[in-house]
Amino acid sequence: MSDLINEYYNSNDLKEKLELKKELLKNNNSREFKVAVMAHYDAFKKSGKKMFLDTMIQFHH
């Protein structure tokens, strides 16, 4: 799962990031993790900046 999180985080392509986001959300039922991933995606989509990697990793268990 950590590899998938890193792949998602490192992607600069919005379409690829969307597909990876779907995979991440499918593989984890933690509400905190889902919120972190969705917040990261929304922030990246709006600003082009990558944030919240530490939060995603913390809550992926």
mmCIF file of N, CA and C in Angstrom:
data_model
loop_
_atom_site.group_PDB
_atom_site.id
_atom_site.type_symbol
_atom_site.label_atom_id
_atom_site.label_comp_id
_atom_site.label_asym_id
_atom_site.label_seq_id
_atom_site.Cartn_x
_atom_site.Cartn_y
_atom_site.Cartn_z
ATOM 1 N N MET A 1 0.829 -1.192 0.000
ATOM 2 C CA MET A 1 0.000 0.000 0.000
ATOM 3 C C MET A 1 0.872 1.254 0.000
ATOM 4 N N SER A 2 1.989 1.215 0.702
ATOM 5 C CA SER A 2 2.877 2.381 0.737
ATOM 6 C C SER A 2 3.392 2.726 -0.645
ATOM 7 N N ASP A 3 3.674 1.699 -1.465
ATOM 8 C CA ASP A 3 4.141 1.952 -2.830
ATOM 9 C C ASP A 3 3.065 2.649 -3.651
ATOM 10 N N LEU A 4 1.818 2.222 -3.470
ATOM 11 C CA LEU A 4 0.710 2.842 -4.194
ATOM 12 C C LEU A 4 0.516 4.293 -3.742
ATOM 13 N N ILE A 5 0.652 4.543 -2.456
ATOM 14 C CA ILE A 5 0.551 5.911 -1.942
ATOM 15 C C ILE A 5 1.652 6.778 -2.555
ATOM 16 N N ASN A 6 2.865 6.265 -2.583
ATOM 17 C CA ASN A 6 3.973 7.038 -3.158
ATOM 18 C C ASN A 6 3.788 7.267 -4.649
ATOM 19 N N GLU A 7 3.311 6.251 -5.362
ATOM 20 C CA GLU A 7 3.053 6.413 -6.794
ATOM 21 C C GLU A 7 1.992 7.492 -7.018
ATOM 22 N N TYR A 8 0.936 7.430 -6.221
ATOM 23 C CA TYR A 8 -0.125 8.440 -6.297
ATOM 24 C C TYR A 8 0.440 9.830 -6.009
ATOM 25 N N TYR A 9 1.189 9.951 -4.922
ATOM 26 C CA TYR A 9 1.727 11.244 -4.510
ATOM 27 C C TYR A 9 2.661 11.822 -5.573
ATOM 28 N N ASN A 10 3.496 10.979 -6.146
ATOM 29 C CA ASN A 10 4.507 11.454 -7.093
ATOM 30 C C ASN A 10 3.955 11.760 -8.479
ATOM 31 N N SER A 11 2.765 11.289 -8.780
ATOM 32 C CA SER A 11 2.187 11.539 -10.096
ATOM 33 C C SER A 11 1.874 13.029 -10.266
ATOM 34 N N ASN A 12 2.223 13.536 -11.440
ATOM 35 C CA ASN A 12 1.906 14.922 -11.786
ATOM 36 C C ASN A 12 0.798 15.003 -12.822
ATOM 37 N N ASP A 13 0.287 13.850 -13.232
ATOM 38 C CA ASP A 13 -0.760 13.775 -14.238
ATOM 39 C C ASP A 13 -2.107 13.618 -13.547
ATOM 40 N N LEU A 14 -3.003 14.544 -13.767
ATOM 41 C CA LEU A 14 -4.295 14.541 -13.068
ATOM 42 C C LEU A 14 -5.110 13.289 -13.383
ATOM 43 N N LYS A 15 -5.088 12.842 -14.623
ATOM 44 C CA LYS A 15 -5.842 11.642 -15.012
ATOM 45 C C LYS A 15 -5.276 10.401 -14.316
ATOM 46 N N GLU A 16 -3.943 10.272 -14.301
ATOM 47 C CA GLU A 16 -3.306 9.141 -13.615
ATOM 48 C C GLU A 16 -3.583 9.214 -12.117
ATOM 49 N N LYS A 17 -3.490 10.397 -11.552
ATOM 50 C CA LYS A 17 -3.735 10.577 -10.124
ATOM 51 C C LYS A 17 -5.170 10.182 -9.767
ATOM 52 N N LEU A 18 -6.128 10.488 -10.631
ATOM 53 C CA LEU A 18 -7.513 10.114 -10.395
ATOM 54 C C LEU A 18 -7.661 8.590 -10.350
ATOM 55 N N GLU A 19 -7.042 7.898 -11.289
ATOM 56 C CA GLU A 19 -7.108 6.427 -11.296
ATOM 57 C C GLU A 19 -6.446 5.836 -10.059
ATOM 58 N N LEU A 20 -5.304 6.369 -9.673
ATOM 59 C CA LEU A 20 -4.612 5.885 -8.480
ATOM 60 C C LEU A 20 -5.419 6.192 -7.222
ATOM 61 N N LYS A 21 -6.082 7.346 -7.201
ATOM 62 C CA LYS A 21 -6.941 7.706 -6.065
ATOM 63 C C LYS A 21 -8.057 6.681 -5.908
ATOM 64 N N LYS A 22 -8.684 6.312 -7.006
ATOM 65 C CA LYS A 22 -9.749 5.305 -6.960
ATOM 66 C C LYS A 22 -9.229 3.991 -6.385
ATOM 67 N N GLU A 23 -8.040 3.598 -6.795
ATOM 68 C CA GLU A 23 -7.437 2.351 -6.300
ATOM 69 C C GLU A 23 -7.147 2.447 -4.802
ATOM 70 N N LEU A 24 -6.615 3.568 -4.365
ATOM 71 C CA LEU A 24 -6.326 3.762 -2.946
ATOM 72 C C LEU A 24 -7.605 3.685 -2.108
ATOM 73 N N LEU A 25 -8.642 4.366 -2.555
ATOM 74 C CA LEU A 25 -9.890 4.399 -1.793
ATOM 75 C C LEU A 25 -10.559 3.031 -1.753
ATOM 76 N N LYS A 26 -10.395 2.258 -2.825
ATOM 77 C CA LYS A 26 -10.964 0.916 -2.885
ATOM 78 C C LYS A 26 -10.264 -0.027 -1.906
ATOM 79 N N ASN A 27 -8.986 0.211 -1.664
ATOM 80 C CA ASN A 27 -8.176 -0.700 -0.853
ATOM 81 C C ASN A 27 -8.093 -0.333 0.625
ATOM 82 N N ASN A 28 -8.782 0.716 1.041
ATOM 83 C CA ASN A 28 -8.689 1.114 2.443
ATOM 84 C C ASN A 28 -10.033 1.658 2.910
ATOM 85 N N ASN A 29 -10.525 1.143 4.033
ATOM 86 C CA ASN A 29 -11.828 1.560 4.552
ATOM 87 C C ASN A 29 -11.749 2.614 5.647
ATOM 88 N N SER A 30 -10.551 3.034 5.997
ATOM 89 C CA SER A 30 -10.381 4.034 7.051
ATOM 90 C C SER A 30 -10.919 5.385 6.590
ATOM 91 N N ARG A 31 -11.835 5.937 7.348
ATOM 92 C CA ARG A 31 -12.407 7.242 7.002
ATOM 93 C C ARG A 31 -11.332 8.320 6.986
ATOM 94 N N GLU A 32 -10.416 8.285 7.945
ATOM 95 C CA GLU A 32 -9.349 9.284 8.007
ATOM 96 C C GLU A 32 -8.472 9.228 6.765
ATOM 97 N N PHE A 33 -8.158 8.000 6.324
ATOM 98 C CA PHE A 33 -7.339 7.837 5.128
ATOM 99 C C PHE A 33 -8.071 8.384 3.910
ATOM 100 N N LYS A 34 -9.343 8.046 3.772
ATOM 101 C CA LYS A 34 -10.119 8.514 2.631
ATOM 102 C C LYS A 34 -10.188 10.035 2.598
ATOM 103 N N VAL A 35 -10.374 10.657 3.752
ATOM 104 C CA VAL A 35 -10.421 12.118 3.824
ATOM 105 C C VAL A 35 -9.074 12.705 3.399
ATOM 106 N N ALA A 36 -7.975 12.103 3.869
ATOM 107 C CA ALA A 36 -6.639 12.603 3.519
ATOM 108 C C ALA A 36 -6.396 12.497 2.015
ATOM 109 N N VAL A 37 -6.779 11.367 1.419
ATOM 110 C CA VAL A 37 -6.574 11.181 -0.022
ATOM 111 C C VAL A 37 -7.431 12.154 -0.820
ATOM 112 N N MET A 38 -8.686 12.272 -0.451
ATOM 113 C CA MET A 38 -9.580 13.179 -1.182
ATOM 114 C C MET A 38 -9.134 14.629 -1.030
ATOM 115 N N ALA A 39 -8.674 15.017 0.151
ATOM 116 C CA ALA A 39 -8.187 16.383 0.363
ATOM 117 C C ALA A 39 -6.945 16.638 -0.484
ATOM 118 N N HIS A 40 -6.047 15.653 -0.536
ATOM 119 C CA HIS A 40 -4.839 15.798 -1.341
ATOM 120 C C HIS A 40 -5.206 15.966 -2.812
ATOM 121 N N TYR A 41 -6.106 15.123 -3.291
ATOM 122 C CA TYR A 41 -6.495 15.188 -4.708
ATOM 123 C C TYR A 41 -7.134 16.537 -5.031
ATOM 124 N N ASP A 42 -8.055 16.976 -4.186
ATOM 125 C CA ASP A 42 -8.725 18.257 -4.425
ATOM 126 C C ASP A 42 -7.735 19.418 -4.412
ATOM 127 N N ALA A 43 -6.797 19.403 -3.459
ATOM 128 C CA ALA A 43 -5.798 20.466 -3.380
ATOM 129 C C ALA A 43 -4.909 20.458 -4.618
ATOM 130 N N PHE A 44 -4.503 19.253 -5.062
ATOM 131 C CA PHE A 44 -3.665 19.163 -6.253
ATOM 132 C C PHE A 44 -4.428 19.643 -7.486
ATOM 133 N N LYS A 45 -5.679 19.237 -7.591
ATOM 134 C CA LYS A 45 -6.508 19.608 -8.746
ATOM 135 C C LYS A 45 -6.677 21.128 -8.826
ATOM 136 N N LYS A 46 -6.865 21.769 -7.673
ATOM 137 C CA LYS A 46 -7.115 23.211 -7.654
ATOM 138 C C LYS A 46 -5.849 24.048 -7.739
ATOM 139 N N SER A 47 -4.769 23.571 -7.093
ATOM 140 C CA SER A 47 -3.579 24.412 -7.000
ATOM 141 C C SER A 47 -2.344 23.851 -7.698
ATOM 142 N N GLY A 48 -2.373 22.551 -8.019
ATOM 143 C CA GLY A 48 -1.197 21.932 -8.614
ATOM 144 C C GLY A 48 -0.122 21.604 -7.592
ATOM 145 N N LYS A 49 -0.418 21.799 -6.305
ATOM 146 C CA LYS A 49 0.551 21.530 -5.240
ATOM 147 C C LYS A 49 0.254 20.198 -4.576
ATOM 148 N N LYS A 50 1.317 19.494 -4.210
ATOM 149 C CA LYS A 50 1.186 18.201 -3.534
ATOM 150 C C LYS A 50 1.314 18.421 -2.033
ATOM 151 N N MET A 51 0.305 17.948 -1.290
ATOM 152 C CA MET A 51 0.304 18.099 0.166
ATOM 153 C C MET A 51 -0.144 16.799 0.817
ATOM 154 N N PHE A 52 0.004 16.696 2.096
ATOM 155 C CA PHE A 52 -0.604 15.660 2.927
ATOM 156 C C PHE A 52 -0.023 14.254 2.786
ATOM 157 N N LEU A 53 1.164 14.058 2.227
ATOM 158 C CA LEU A 53 1.730 12.714 2.122
ATOM 159 C C LEU A 53 1.846 12.062 3.484
ATOM 160 N N ASP A 54 2.332 12.795 4.467
ATOM 161 C CA ASP A 54 2.506 12.220 5.802
ATOM 162 C C ASP A 54 1.177 11.773 6.400
ATOM 163 N N THR A 55 0.113 12.502 6.144
ATOM 164 C CA THR A 55 -1.204 12.136 6.666
ATOM 165 C C THR A 55 -1.701 10.856 5.998
ATOM 166 N N MET A 56 -1.541 10.736 4.688
ATOM 167 C CA MET A 56 -1.982 9.528 3.987
ATOM 168 C C MET A 56 -1.241 8.300 4.521
ATOM 169 N N ILE A 57 0.056 8.440 4.703
ATOM 170 C CA ILE A 57 0.853 7.317 5.194
ATOM 171 C C ILE A 57 0.468 6.958 6.623
ATOM 172 N N GLN A 58 0.222 7.952 7.447
ATOM 173 C CA GLN A 58 -0.149 7.713 8.834
ATOM 174 C C GLN A 58 -1.456 6.923 8.952
ATOM 175 N N PHE A 59 -2.436 7.207 8.110
ATOM 176 C CA PHE A 59 -3.759 6.605 8.234
ATOM 177 C C PHE A 59 -4.007 5.429 7.285
ATOM 178 N N HIS A 60 -3.013 4.943 6.585
ATOM 179 C CA HIS A 60 -3.274 3.884 5.606
ATOM 180 C C HIS A 60 -3.463 2.514 6.238
ATOM 181 N N HIS A 61 -3.222 2.372 7.508
ATOM 182 C CA HIS A 61 -3.356 1.049 8.176
ATOM 183 C C HIS A 61 -4.783 0.701 8.451
#
